[in-house]
Amino acid sequence: MLSKKLKFYSRFKEITLQLSKLGIYNIYEYFKVLFGIEVDLSLKPQKIRQTLEYLGPSFIKLGQILSIRPDLIPQSIIVELIKLQDKVQPIPFDQIKPIIESEINQPLEEVFQYIDPNPIGSASIAQVYYGVLKTGEKVAVKVKRPGLEDLISLDAEIFLKIISFLEKHSKTVKDLDLKSVIYQYKYTTLREANFEIEASNIRTFRKNFENYDKNFYIPKYYPQYSTKNLLVLEFIEGYKLSQLDQLNISRKHLTEVITDAYYKMVFKDGFYHADPHPGNFIIKSDGTVVLLDYGMVGNISGEKRKLLYEHIFAVVNKNTELAMNFYEGMGMITPKTDLDKLESFVEVFIEKYYNKNLSNINLKEMVLEIIELVRECNLKLPTSLAYLGKSAIGLDGVIRNLDPSFNPTERLSKFLTKSVVEYTREKFNEVLKIFDFYYNLAFKLDRIIKLLNIERLTLRILFKDLEELQNFYKNQVSKIALSIIFAAFLISSGLFSMAGDFKTSKILMYLSFLTFLFLLYRLIRF
């Protein structure tokens, strides 16, 4: 117990001393500025980011978590937090070697011909080394930093103590529920530090991109040497984005490859790389784009993707009510949300982007507007959507660094076309489910009535008109089902027409006409 307290106060002292070197003499005041509770004009957003980088691994990870919380952090600080560079002082190789040998359960020389003792990368979670296996294959050896879990837990405890102190002296802090941020930080960081999870992410990405464009590549990993604390990956030789002048490759081509790959992850797979920064891209000499580091990923379920499509349709059709359904469906409405204010913000947003050509839309600007909307209207931002916003801003930065004239939203149109088709299919399936429900309900009613007739003779008198009533409801249900199918065909025809698939649109229009004729016949006949 005493040892734990000594570690706590030693770490707290270390953090305070580091802050004082940067001219910040009160850690509580710093946290107030970080969370936007108080404004200190001397602490510019850039200074706040640099301070987090200077304080080391835990603070860098906390900053990354805060970068997806626009409900807590001002937009100006979020833009800086997204730029956080996860680079820390490397640990000497003589401390790393025993970890590798412990994980592979044998001497280093039994598995590797060679490992360069100088790391090619040193981040808050791990250090990466270049190596050559006994088989002659070149690999990247990713080793978790020693004592990482203890440091994360210790810093989380310090963060919670600071927040508890602030909550006692400020009702504003108490209302923000900042402790949930620290719990999220601890969970996310420990999860990212588990290389078995990262290995699973790599398997998923490789499967998703198995038959994809040869110009985009996901490196493989070696499961026989990989553990929770060690990840052995295929080493890719190539150039950083900052070294492209050495290659005779079209920058526009690279931007198209990267943008298309990300849109596929989001709009088709629902599983995407959530940390697109220049350091995570390698360009091979033949122009192949290689994406690195799969510790931070995002998921967006089919239901959430459907809501995104509906929001896009709402903007296209200037439908405020449908757009409001998006915020409700995403679970963003809270007891503090001012619905009238939200609706007015949404109307302004739709008005701005209604009928606007995709080539004229700035993706980063749009995401930042949504972030501002979240903060102004007291909305809760789901983690899946928050990571998506962070990825969009990061991707925009990579793209503009490669080719300032390239607009990523212009490439979005072909993925939205595919999404329209998928969305139409989903809506049609919903109609079929409704039809199936009512169809089966009619048969179940029939069975119940028969059972009542067999088991309860006295009920025959009480329910003697049920057969006639049953037939009536069967007819009504069939009419409702036909009406739904007619509407589905008609709407689908319009959607396919919007998507540019006029052949399918015509077929659906003919089917809707035939359904309408059959519905008229049923209405007149019965």
Short mmCIF file of C-alpha atoms in Angstrom, two decimals:
data_model
loop_
_atom_site.label_atom_id
_atom_site.label_comp_id
_atom_site.label_asym_id
_atom_site.label_seq_id
_atom_site.Cartn_x
_atom_site.Cartn_y
_atom_site.Cartn_z
CA MET A 1 0.00 0.00 0.00
CA LEU A 2 2.82 2.38 0.98
CA SER A 3 4.74 1.42 -2.16
CA LYS A 4 1.70 2.24 -4.31
CA LYS A 5 1.31 5.67 -2.65
CA LEU A 6 4.99 6.44 -3.13
CA LYS A 7 4.71 5.59 -6.85
CA PHE A 8 1.63 7.78 -7.08
CA TYR A 9 3.27 10.85 -5.52
CA SER A 10 6.53 10.28 -7.42
CA ARG A 11 4.66 10.24 -10.74
CA PHE A 12 2.56 13.28 -9.72
CA LYS A 13 5.75 15.16 -8.86
CA GLU A 14 7.30 14.15 -12.20
CA ILE A 15 4.28 15.47 -14.13
CA THR A 16 4.28 18.75 -12.15
CA LEU A 17 8.00 19.29 -12.77
CA GLN A 18 7.58 18.67 -16.50
CA LEU A 19 4.73 21.19 -16.61
CA SER A 20 6.78 23.78 -14.73
CA LYS A 21 9.54 23.49 -17.36
CA LEU A 22 6.94 24.58 -19.90
CA GLY A 23 5.84 27.51 -17.76
CA ILE A 24 2.69 25.81 -16.42
CA TYR A 25 2.83 25.76 -12.62
CA ASN A 26 -0.57 24.32 -11.74
CA ILE A 27 -1.73 20.98 -13.16
CA TYR A 28 -5.32 21.71 -12.16
CA GLU A 29 -5.35 24.95 -14.12
CA TYR A 30 -3.87 23.13 -17.10
CA PHE A 31 -6.67 20.55 -17.05
CA LYS A 32 -9.26 23.35 -16.89
CA VAL A 33 -7.85 24.86 -20.08
CA LEU A 34 -7.57 21.43 -21.73
CA PHE A 35 -11.25 20.66 -21.12
CA GLY A 36 -12.35 24.16 -22.14
CA ILE A 37 -13.61 25.01 -18.65
CA GLU A 38 -11.49 28.15 -18.43
CA VAL A 39 -9.66 30.08 -21.13
CA ASP A 40 -6.04 31.13 -20.66
CA LEU A 41 -4.97 33.15 -23.69
CA SER A 42 -1.31 32.37 -22.98
CA LEU A 43 -2.03 28.66 -23.47
CA LYS A 44 -2.60 28.45 -27.21
CA PRO A 45 -3.96 25.13 -28.63
CA GLN A 46 -0.53 24.37 -30.10
CA LYS A 47 1.06 24.78 -26.64
CA ILE A 48 -1.50 22.38 -25.14
CA ARG A 49 -0.67 19.73 -27.77
CA GLN A 50 3.07 20.17 -27.29
CA THR A 51 2.64 19.81 -23.53
CA LEU A 52 0.82 16.49 -23.95
CA GLU A 53 3.59 15.25 -26.26
CA TYR A 54 6.23 16.36 -23.79
CA LEU A 55 4.53 14.61 -20.85
CA GLY A 56 4.78 11.23 -22.54
CA PRO A 57 2.75 8.09 -23.42
CA SER A 58 -0.28 8.39 -21.14
CA PHE A 59 -0.87 12.06 -21.93
CA ILE A 60 -0.52 11.43 -25.65
CA LYS A 61 -3.15 8.69 -25.45
CA LEU A 62 -5.41 10.89 -23.31
CA GLY A 63 -5.09 13.62 -25.95
CA GLN A 64 -6.07 11.16 -28.68
CA ILE A 65 -9.18 10.19 -26.70
CA LEU A 66 -10.07 13.84 -26.12
CA SER A 67 -9.70 14.55 -29.85
CA ILE A 68 -12.90 12.57 -30.43
CA ARG A 69 -14.90 14.34 -27.70
CA PRO A 70 -16.23 17.59 -29.20
CA ASP A 71 -18.90 17.57 -26.49
CA LEU A 72 -16.08 18.34 -24.01
CA ILE A 73 -13.23 19.97 -25.93
CA PRO A 74 -13.37 23.23 -27.94
CA GLN A 75 -12.96 22.82 -31.69
CA SER A 76 -9.73 24.85 -31.79
CA ILE A 77 -8.06 22.42 -29.37
CA ILE A 78 -9.48 19.32 -31.12
CA VAL A 79 -7.85 20.37 -34.40
CA GLU A 80 -4.49 20.45 -32.59
CA LEU A 81 -5.02 17.22 -30.64
CA ILE A 82 -5.56 15.33 -33.90
CA LYS A 83 -1.98 16.31 -34.83
CA LEU A 84 -0.51 14.62 -31.74
CA GLN A 85 2.74 12.88 -32.70
CA ASP A 86 3.08 9.58 -30.87
CA LYS A 87 6.90 9.57 -30.60
CA VAL A 88 8.77 9.02 -27.34
CA GLN A 89 12.33 8.42 -26.20
CA PRO A 90 13.31 4.80 -27.02
CA ILE A 91 14.22 2.24 -24.35
CA PRO A 92 17.69 0.65 -24.75
CA PHE A 93 17.74 -2.68 -26.62
CA ASP A 94 19.29 -4.54 -23.68
CA GLN A 95 15.95 -4.03 -21.88
CA ILE A 96 13.95 -5.06 -24.94
CA LYS A 97 15.86 -8.24 -25.85
CA PRO A 98 14.76 -10.23 -22.73
CA ILE A 99 11.13 -9.34 -23.50
CA ILE A 100 11.40 -10.74 -27.05
CA GLU A 101 13.11 -13.93 -25.84
CA SER A 102 10.50 -14.40 -23.12
CA GLU A 103 7.67 -14.06 -25.64
CA ILE A 104 9.14 -16.45 -28.27
CA ASN A 105 10.30 -18.74 -25.44
CA GLN A 106 13.77 -19.28 -26.92
CA PRO A 107 17.00 -17.38 -27.57
CA LEU A 108 16.84 -14.60 -30.16
CA GLU A 109 19.37 -16.38 -32.39
CA GLU A 110 17.06 -19.40 -32.77
CA VAL A 111 14.45 -17.35 -34.65
CA PHE A 112 16.27 -14.33 -36.09
CA GLN A 113 19.37 -14.07 -38.25
CA TYR A 114 19.61 -10.43 -37.29
CA ILE A 115 17.81 -7.67 -35.36
CA ASP A 116 18.96 -4.07 -35.58
CA PRO A 117 19.30 -2.81 -31.96
CA ASN A 118 18.33 0.70 -33.07
CA PRO A 119 14.51 1.02 -33.31
CA ILE A 120 12.97 2.24 -36.56
CA GLY A 121 10.05 3.58 -34.51
CA SER A 122 9.41 4.42 -30.86
CA ALA A 123 5.86 5.27 -29.75
CA SER A 124 3.95 5.37 -26.48
CA ILE A 125 2.76 1.76 -26.76
CA ALA A 126 5.68 -0.02 -28.44
CA GLN A 127 9.06 0.10 -30.17
CA VAL A 128 9.61 -1.36 -33.64
CA TYR A 129 12.82 -3.01 -34.86
CA TYR A 130 14.03 -4.22 -38.23
CA GLY A 131 14.91 -7.92 -38.30
CA VAL A 132 15.57 -10.91 -40.55
CA LEU A 133 14.11 -14.34 -39.76
CA LYS A 134 16.09 -17.57 -40.08
CA THR A 135 14.07 -18.19 -43.24
CA GLY A 136 15.52 -14.98 -44.75
CA GLU A 137 12.25 -13.02 -44.56
CA LYS A 138 12.55 -9.37 -43.56
CA VAL A 139 10.32 -8.45 -40.64
CA ALA A 140 9.29 -5.58 -38.39
CA VAL A 141 9.40 -6.62 -34.73
CA LYS A 142 6.94 -4.65 -32.59
CA VAL A 143 7.61 -4.93 -28.83
CA LYS A 144 5.38 -3.53 -26.10
CA ARG A 145 7.16 -1.13 -23.74
CA PRO A 146 7.93 -2.74 -20.35
CA GLY A 147 5.69 -1.77 -17.43
CA LEU A 148 3.14 -0.14 -19.76
CA GLU A 149 0.01 -1.50 -18.05
CA ASP A 150 1.23 -0.29 -14.62
CA LEU A 151 1.98 3.17 -16.02
CA ILE A 152 -1.46 3.41 -17.66
CA SER A 153 -3.21 2.39 -14.42
CA LEU A 154 -1.09 4.80 -12.35
CA ASP A 155 -1.70 7.76 -14.66
CA ALA A 156 -5.42 6.93 -14.83
CA GLU A 157 -5.51 7.10 -11.03
CA ILE A 158 -3.76 10.50 -11.11
CA PHE A 159 -6.22 11.79 -13.73
CA LEU A 160 -9.17 10.63 -11.60
CA LYS A 161 -7.75 12.35 -8.49
CA ILE A 162 -7.33 15.61 -10.41
CA ILE A 163 -10.89 15.41 -11.76
CA SER A 164 -12.27 14.57 -8.28
CA PHE A 165 -10.54 17.70 -6.95
CA LEU A 166 -11.93 19.83 -9.78
CA GLU A 167 -15.45 18.40 -9.27
CA LYS A 168 -15.40 19.47 -5.60
CA HIS A 169 -14.65 23.06 -6.60
CA SER A 170 -16.65 23.39 -9.80
CA LYS A 171 -20.20 22.31 -10.63
CA THR A 172 -19.34 22.75 -14.32
CA VAL A 173 -16.70 20.02 -14.05
CA LYS A 174 -19.10 17.72 -12.20
CA ASP A 175 -21.74 18.10 -14.92
CA LEU A 176 -19.22 17.18 -17.63
CA ASP A 177 -18.71 13.65 -16.25
CA LEU A 178 -15.00 13.73 -17.07
CA LYS A 179 -14.35 10.49 -15.20
CA SER A 180 -16.00 8.60 -18.07
CA VAL A 181 -13.27 10.03 -20.35
CA ILE A 182 -10.57 8.57 -18.09
CA TYR A 183 -12.27 5.17 -18.00
CA GLN A 184 -12.47 5.27 -21.81
CA TYR A 185 -8.79 6.28 -22.00
CA LYS A 186 -7.77 3.35 -19.78
CA TYR A 187 -9.91 0.82 -21.67
CA THR A 188 -8.85 2.05 -25.13
CA THR A 189 -5.13 2.23 -24.30
CA LEU A 190 -5.01 -1.22 -22.68
CA ARG A 191 -6.89 -2.64 -25.66
CA GLU A 192 -4.47 -1.00 -28.12
CA ALA A 193 -1.58 -2.43 -26.08
CA ASN A 194 -2.88 -5.97 -26.62
CA PHE A 195 -1.19 -7.15 -29.83
CA GLU A 196 -3.49 -10.18 -30.09
CA ILE A 197 -6.29 -7.71 -30.84
CA GLU A 198 -4.13 -5.90 -33.40
CA ALA A 199 -3.31 -9.25 -35.03
CA SER A 200 -7.04 -9.97 -35.26
CA ASN A 201 -7.56 -6.54 -36.88
CA ILE A 202 -4.86 -7.33 -39.47
CA ARG A 203 -6.58 -10.64 -40.33
CA THR A 204 -9.88 -8.82 -40.85
CA PHE A 205 -8.35 -6.10 -43.05
CA ARG A 206 -6.43 -8.64 -45.16
CA LYS A 207 -9.65 -10.60 -45.70
CA ASN A 208 -11.61 -7.44 -46.61
CA PHE A 209 -8.94 -6.39 -49.14
CA GLU A 210 -8.17 -9.89 -50.43
CA ASN A 211 -9.45 -9.29 -53.96
CA TYR A 212 -9.10 -5.52 -53.94
CA ASP A 213 -6.97 -3.17 -56.04
CA LYS A 214 -3.36 -4.43 -56.24
CA ASN A 215 -2.23 -0.82 -55.65
CA PHE A 216 -3.28 -1.05 -51.97
CA TYR A 217 -1.62 -3.53 -49.61
CA ILE A 218 -2.05 -4.76 -46.02
CA PRO A 219 1.15 -6.33 -44.57
CA LYS A 220 0.88 -9.86 -43.16
CA TYR A 221 1.93 -10.88 -39.67
CA TYR A 222 3.58 -14.07 -38.35
CA PRO A 223 1.22 -15.77 -35.86
CA GLN A 224 3.86 -18.33 -34.78
CA TYR A 225 5.99 -15.53 -33.27
CA SER A 226 3.26 -13.10 -32.21
CA THR A 227 1.80 -12.81 -28.70
CA LYS A 228 -0.02 -10.30 -26.53
CA ASN A 229 3.25 -8.37 -26.05
CA LEU A 230 5.05 -9.08 -29.34
CA LEU A 231 3.97 -8.66 -32.96
CA VAL A 232 6.17 -9.83 -35.85
CA LEU A 233 5.10 -8.27 -39.16
CA GLU A 234 6.16 -8.35 -42.77
CA PHE A 235 8.72 -5.58 -43.34
CA ILE A 236 7.85 -3.37 -46.29
CA GLU A 237 10.60 -1.43 -48.02
CA GLY A 238 9.44 1.85 -49.44
CA TYR A 239 9.23 5.59 -49.10
CA LYS A 240 7.49 7.87 -46.64
CA LEU A 241 5.00 10.41 -47.97
CA SER A 242 7.62 13.09 -47.31
CA GLN A 243 10.06 11.30 -49.66
CA LEU A 244 7.86 11.12 -52.76
CA ASP A 245 10.09 13.49 -54.70
CA GLN A 246 12.45 10.51 -55.08
CA LEU A 247 9.75 8.59 -56.98
CA ASN A 248 8.27 9.20 -60.40
CA ILE A 249 4.68 8.50 -59.29
CA SER A 250 1.54 10.56 -59.83
CA ARG A 251 0.45 12.15 -56.55
CA LYS A 252 -3.12 12.26 -57.83
CA HIS A 253 -3.03 8.49 -58.36
CA LEU A 254 -1.84 7.94 -54.77
CA THR A 255 -4.58 10.19 -53.37
CA GLU A 256 -7.22 8.28 -55.34
CA VAL A 257 -5.92 4.91 -54.08
CA ILE A 258 -5.86 6.06 -50.43
CA THR A 259 -9.26 7.79 -50.60
CA ASP A 260 -10.97 4.84 -52.33
CA ALA A 261 -9.52 2.37 -49.81
CA TYR A 262 -10.84 4.42 -46.89
CA TYR A 263 -14.28 4.86 -48.41
CA LYS A 264 -14.44 1.10 -48.95
CA MET A 265 -13.58 0.52 -45.28
CA VAL A 266 -16.30 2.88 -44.08
CA PHE A 267 -19.16 2.51 -46.56
CA LYS A 268 -18.77 -1.14 -47.52
CA ASP A 269 -16.93 -3.01 -44.74
CA GLY A 270 -17.94 -0.93 -41.72
CA PHE A 271 -14.46 -1.61 -40.28
CA TYR A 272 -11.85 1.08 -40.77
CA HIS A 273 -8.34 2.19 -39.80
CA ALA A 274 -8.89 5.05 -37.34
CA ASP A 275 -5.44 6.65 -37.36
CA PRO A 276 -4.60 7.86 -40.89
CA HIS A 277 -1.56 10.09 -40.51
CA PRO A 278 1.47 10.38 -42.86
CA GLY A 279 3.62 8.08 -40.69
CA ASN A 280 1.22 5.19 -41.25
CA PHE A 281 1.68 5.12 -45.02
CA ILE A 282 4.55 3.61 -47.01
CA ILE A 283 4.79 3.90 -50.80
CA LYS A 284 6.59 1.06 -52.59
CA SER A 285 8.77 1.80 -55.63
CA ASP A 286 6.03 0.46 -57.95
CA GLY A 287 3.49 2.91 -56.49
CA THR A 288 1.69 0.45 -54.18
CA VAL A 289 0.26 2.14 -51.07
CA VAL A 290 0.94 0.22 -47.84
CA LEU A 291 -1.06 1.01 -44.70
CA LEU A 292 0.60 0.41 -41.30
CA ASP A 293 -0.39 0.15 -37.61
CA TYR A 294 -3.74 -1.53 -36.89
CA GLY A 295 -4.00 -0.87 -33.17
CA MET A 296 -6.61 1.88 -33.51
CA VAL A 297 -9.64 0.84 -35.58
CA GLY A 298 -13.28 1.83 -35.75
CA ASN A 299 -16.48 -0.12 -36.35
CA ILE A 300 -19.68 1.20 -37.82
CA SER A 301 -22.55 -1.29 -37.87
CA GLY A 302 -24.98 -1.82 -40.73
CA GLU A 303 -27.67 0.03 -38.77
CA LYS A 304 -25.37 3.04 -38.24
CA ARG A 305 -24.32 3.02 -41.91
CA LYS A 306 -27.99 3.01 -42.86
CA LEU A 307 -28.51 6.09 -40.69
CA LEU A 308 -25.58 7.77 -42.45
CA TYR A 309 -27.16 7.04 -45.85
CA GLU A 310 -30.46 8.47 -44.61
CA HIS A 311 -28.67 11.62 -43.47
CA ILE A 312 -27.14 11.95 -46.94
CA PHE A 313 -30.61 11.53 -48.49
CA ALA A 314 -31.93 14.13 -46.05
CA VAL A 315 -29.38 16.66 -47.29
CA VAL A 316 -30.00 15.76 -50.95
CA ASN A 317 -33.78 16.07 -50.52
CA LYS A 318 -33.67 18.98 -48.03
CA ASN A 319 -35.57 16.90 -45.48
CA THR A 320 -35.00 18.30 -41.96
CA GLU A 321 -37.26 15.72 -40.32
CA LEU A 322 -35.25 12.82 -41.76
CA ALA A 323 -32.01 14.50 -40.69
CA MET A 324 -33.35 14.84 -37.14
CA ASN A 325 -34.09 11.10 -37.17
CA PHE A 326 -30.37 10.55 -37.75
CA TYR A 327 -29.40 12.26 -34.48
CA GLU A 328 -32.07 10.37 -32.57
CA GLY A 329 -31.20 7.01 -34.19
CA MET A 330 -27.51 7.49 -33.42
CA GLY A 331 -28.36 7.99 -29.74
CA MET A 332 -26.99 11.54 -29.75
CA ILE A 333 -29.95 13.23 -28.05
CA THR A 334 -29.46 13.84 -24.30
CA PRO A 335 -31.69 15.40 -21.62
CA LYS A 336 -29.63 18.60 -22.03
CA THR A 337 -30.16 18.79 -25.81
CA ASP A 338 -32.04 21.87 -26.98
CA LEU A 339 -34.15 20.28 -29.76
CA ASP A 340 -35.34 23.60 -31.20
CA LYS A 341 -31.76 24.85 -31.40
CA LEU A 342 -30.65 21.55 -32.94
CA GLU A 343 -33.38 21.72 -35.58
CA SER A 344 -32.41 25.28 -36.52
CA PHE A 345 -28.71 24.25 -36.77
CA VAL A 346 -29.66 21.26 -38.95
CA GLU A 347 -31.76 23.47 -41.23
CA VAL A 348 -28.82 25.84 -41.72
CA PHE A 349 -26.48 22.87 -42.35
CA ILE A 350 -28.81 21.33 -44.95
CA GLU A 351 -29.39 24.69 -46.62
CA LYS A 352 -25.62 25.13 -46.98
CA TYR A 353 -25.01 21.73 -48.60
CA TYR A 354 -28.31 21.24 -50.44
CA ASN A 355 -27.77 20.80 -54.20
CA LYS A 356 -24.07 21.54 -53.74
CA ASN A 357 -21.66 19.71 -56.03
CA LEU A 358 -19.40 17.27 -54.18
CA SER A 359 -16.36 18.85 -55.79
CA ASN A 360 -17.19 22.09 -53.98
CA ILE A 361 -17.49 20.50 -50.52
CA ASN A 362 -14.56 20.62 -48.10
CA LEU A 363 -14.68 17.36 -46.10
CA LYS A 364 -12.68 18.72 -43.16
CA GLU A 365 -14.81 21.86 -42.98
CA MET A 366 -18.00 19.77 -42.99
CA VAL A 367 -16.76 17.50 -40.18
CA LEU A 368 -15.72 20.51 -38.08
CA GLU A 369 -19.20 22.02 -38.56
CA ILE A 370 -20.76 18.80 -37.24
CA ILE A 371 -18.33 18.88 -34.29
CA GLU A 372 -19.43 22.44 -33.52
CA LEU A 373 -23.09 21.38 -33.78
CA VAL A 374 -22.47 18.58 -31.24
CA ARG A 375 -20.93 21.02 -28.77
CA GLU A 376 -23.46 23.84 -29.25
CA CYS A 377 -26.54 21.61 -28.91
CA ASN A 378 -25.27 19.41 -26.05
CA LEU A 379 -25.33 16.23 -28.10
CA LYS A 380 -23.61 13.00 -27.16
CA LEU A 381 -21.22 11.76 -29.84
CA PRO A 382 -21.12 7.95 -30.20
CA THR A 383 -17.60 6.49 -30.22
CA SER A 384 -18.11 4.99 -33.69
CA LEU A 385 -19.06 8.38 -35.13
CA ALA A 386 -16.33 10.19 -33.16
CA TYR A 387 -13.60 7.93 -34.55
CA LEU A 388 -15.09 8.41 -38.01
CA GLY A 389 -14.84 12.20 -37.66
CA LYS A 390 -11.25 11.95 -36.41
CA SER A 391 -10.36 9.65 -39.33
CA ALA A 392 -12.00 12.03 -41.82
CA ILE A 393 -9.94 14.98 -40.58
CA GLY A 394 -6.76 12.88 -40.54
CA LEU A 395 -7.44 11.57 -44.05
CA ASP A 396 -8.12 15.10 -45.29
CA GLY A 397 -4.72 16.17 -43.92
CA VAL A 398 -2.91 13.29 -45.67
CA ILE A 399 -4.70 13.95 -48.96
CA ARG A 400 -4.07 17.70 -48.96
CA ASN A 401 -0.43 17.12 -48.10
CA LEU A 402 -0.13 14.83 -51.14
CA ASP A 403 -2.16 16.90 -53.60
CA PRO A 404 -3.67 20.22 -52.40
CA SER A 405 -5.88 20.41 -55.51
CA PHE A 406 -7.51 17.02 -54.86
CA ASN A 407 -10.95 16.99 -53.23
CA PRO A 408 -11.74 13.65 -51.49
CA THR A 409 -15.49 14.30 -51.48
CA GLU A 410 -15.49 14.22 -55.29
CA ARG A 411 -14.51 10.52 -55.11
CA LEU A 412 -17.32 9.90 -52.65
CA SER A 413 -20.00 9.94 -55.35
CA LYS A 414 -19.31 6.42 -56.65
CA PHE A 415 -19.42 5.00 -53.13
CA LEU A 416 -22.66 6.85 -52.41
CA THR A 417 -24.11 5.33 -55.59
CA LYS A 418 -23.26 1.88 -54.29
CA SER A 419 -24.65 2.84 -50.93
CA VAL A 420 -27.93 3.95 -52.47
CA VAL A 421 -28.32 0.50 -54.06
CA GLU A 422 -27.48 -1.20 -50.75
CA TYR A 423 -29.83 1.10 -48.89
CA THR A 424 -32.64 0.35 -51.37
CA ARG A 425 -32.03 -3.38 -50.91
CA GLU A 426 -32.24 -2.97 -47.13
CA LYS A 427 -35.51 -1.05 -47.37
CA PHE A 428 -36.95 -3.67 -49.70
CA ASN A 429 -35.93 -6.41 -47.24
CA GLU A 430 -37.69 -4.48 -44.48
CA VAL A 431 -40.86 -4.45 -46.59
CA LEU A 432 -40.55 -8.21 -47.13
CA LYS A 433 -40.17 -8.73 -43.38
CA ILE A 434 -43.32 -6.70 -42.73
CA PHE A 435 -45.20 -8.68 -45.36
CA ASP A 436 -43.87 -11.96 -43.91
CA PHE A 437 -44.95 -10.91 -40.41
CA TYR A 438 -48.55 -10.14 -41.42
CA TYR A 439 -48.73 -13.17 -43.69
CA ASN A 440 -47.64 -15.52 -40.91
CA LEU A 441 -49.88 -13.72 -38.42
CA ALA A 442 -52.94 -14.58 -40.50
CA PHE A 443 -52.04 -18.30 -40.47
CA LYS A 444 -51.31 -18.23 -36.74
CA LEU A 445 -54.73 -16.68 -36.08
CA ASP A 446 -56.30 -19.44 -38.15
CA ARG A 447 -54.46 -22.10 -36.13
CA ILE A 448 -55.45 -20.52 -32.81
CA ILE A 449 -59.11 -20.47 -33.84
CA LYS A 450 -58.97 -24.14 -34.87
CA LEU A 451 -57.40 -25.09 -31.54
CA LEU A 452 -60.07 -23.15 -29.68
CA ASN A 453 -62.77 -24.97 -31.68
CA ILE A 454 -61.28 -28.36 -30.80
CA GLU A 455 -60.35 -27.77 -27.15
CA ARG A 456 -63.09 -25.39 -25.98
CA LEU A 457 -66.48 -26.34 -27.41
CA THR A 458 -68.28 -23.62 -25.47
CA LEU A 459 -66.27 -21.01 -27.26
CA ARG A 460 -67.98 -21.87 -30.53
CA ILE A 461 -71.00 -19.94 -29.45
CA LEU A 462 -69.04 -16.98 -28.17
CA PHE A 463 -66.81 -16.78 -31.25
CA LYS A 464 -69.14 -17.99 -33.96
CA ASP A 465 -68.36 -14.93 -36.11
CA LEU A 466 -64.59 -15.32 -35.84
CA GLU A 467 -64.23 -17.16 -39.14
CA GLU A 468 -65.87 -14.29 -40.98
CA LEU A 469 -63.79 -11.81 -38.98
CA GLN A 470 -60.65 -13.83 -39.76
CA ASN A 471 -61.33 -13.66 -43.51
CA PHE A 472 -61.92 -9.94 -43.21
CA TYR A 473 -58.55 -9.37 -41.51
CA LYS A 474 -56.79 -11.63 -44.01
CA ASN A 475 -58.11 -9.46 -46.82
CA GLN A 476 -57.15 -6.24 -45.01
CA VAL A 477 -53.64 -7.49 -44.25
CA SER A 478 -53.11 -8.56 -47.86
CA LYS A 479 -54.23 -5.10 -49.04
CA ILE A 480 -51.81 -3.42 -46.61
CA ALA A 481 -49.00 -5.71 -47.76
CA LEU A 482 -49.75 -4.94 -51.42
CA SER A 483 -49.76 -1.21 -50.64
CA ILE A 484 -46.35 -1.51 -48.93
CA ILE A 485 -44.92 -3.54 -51.83
CA PHE A 486 -46.28 -1.02 -54.34
CA ALA A 487 -44.69 1.86 -52.40
CA ALA A 488 -41.42 -0.06 -52.08
CA PHE A 489 -41.22 -0.70 -55.84
CA LEU A 490 -42.04 2.93 -56.59
CA ILE A 491 -39.50 4.37 -54.13
CA SER A 492 -36.86 1.85 -55.23
CA SER A 493 -37.38 2.88 -58.84
CA GLY A 494 -36.72 6.49 -57.92
CA LEU A 495 -33.62 5.62 -55.88
CA PHE A 496 -32.12 3.47 -58.62
CA SER A 497 -32.80 6.32 -61.05
CA MET A 498 -30.87 8.68 -58.71
CA ALA A 499 -28.07 6.12 -58.60
CA GLY A 500 -27.88 6.10 -62.40
CA ASP A 501 -29.15 2.53 -62.86
CA PHE A 502 -32.02 3.36 -65.28
CA LYS A 503 -32.51 -0.25 -66.43
CA THR A 504 -33.30 -1.51 -62.94
CA SER A 505 -35.35 1.64 -62.33
CA LYS A 506 -37.62 0.85 -65.32
CA ILE A 507 -38.10 -2.78 -64.23
CA LEU A 508 -39.13 -1.64 -60.75
CA MET A 509 -41.49 0.96 -62.24
CA TYR A 510 -43.25 -1.76 -64.30
CA LEU A 511 -43.49 -3.99 -61.21
CA SER A 512 -44.98 -1.12 -59.17
CA PHE A 513 -47.58 -0.54 -61.95
CA LEU A 514 -48.56 -4.25 -61.98
CA THR A 515 -48.78 -4.30 -58.20
CA PHE A 516 -50.99 -1.20 -58.28
CA LEU A 517 -53.37 -2.85 -60.79
CA PHE A 518 -53.58 -5.98 -58.62
CA LEU A 519 -54.24 -3.81 -55.55
CA LEU A 520 -57.08 -2.00 -57.38
CA TYR A 521 -58.60 -5.36 -58.31
CA ARG A 522 -58.49 -6.50 -54.65
CA LEU A 523 -60.06 -3.24 -53.48
CA ILE A 524 -62.92 -3.47 -55.99
CA ARG A 525 -63.42 -7.27 -55.68
CA PHE A 526 -63.40 -7.36 -51.89
#
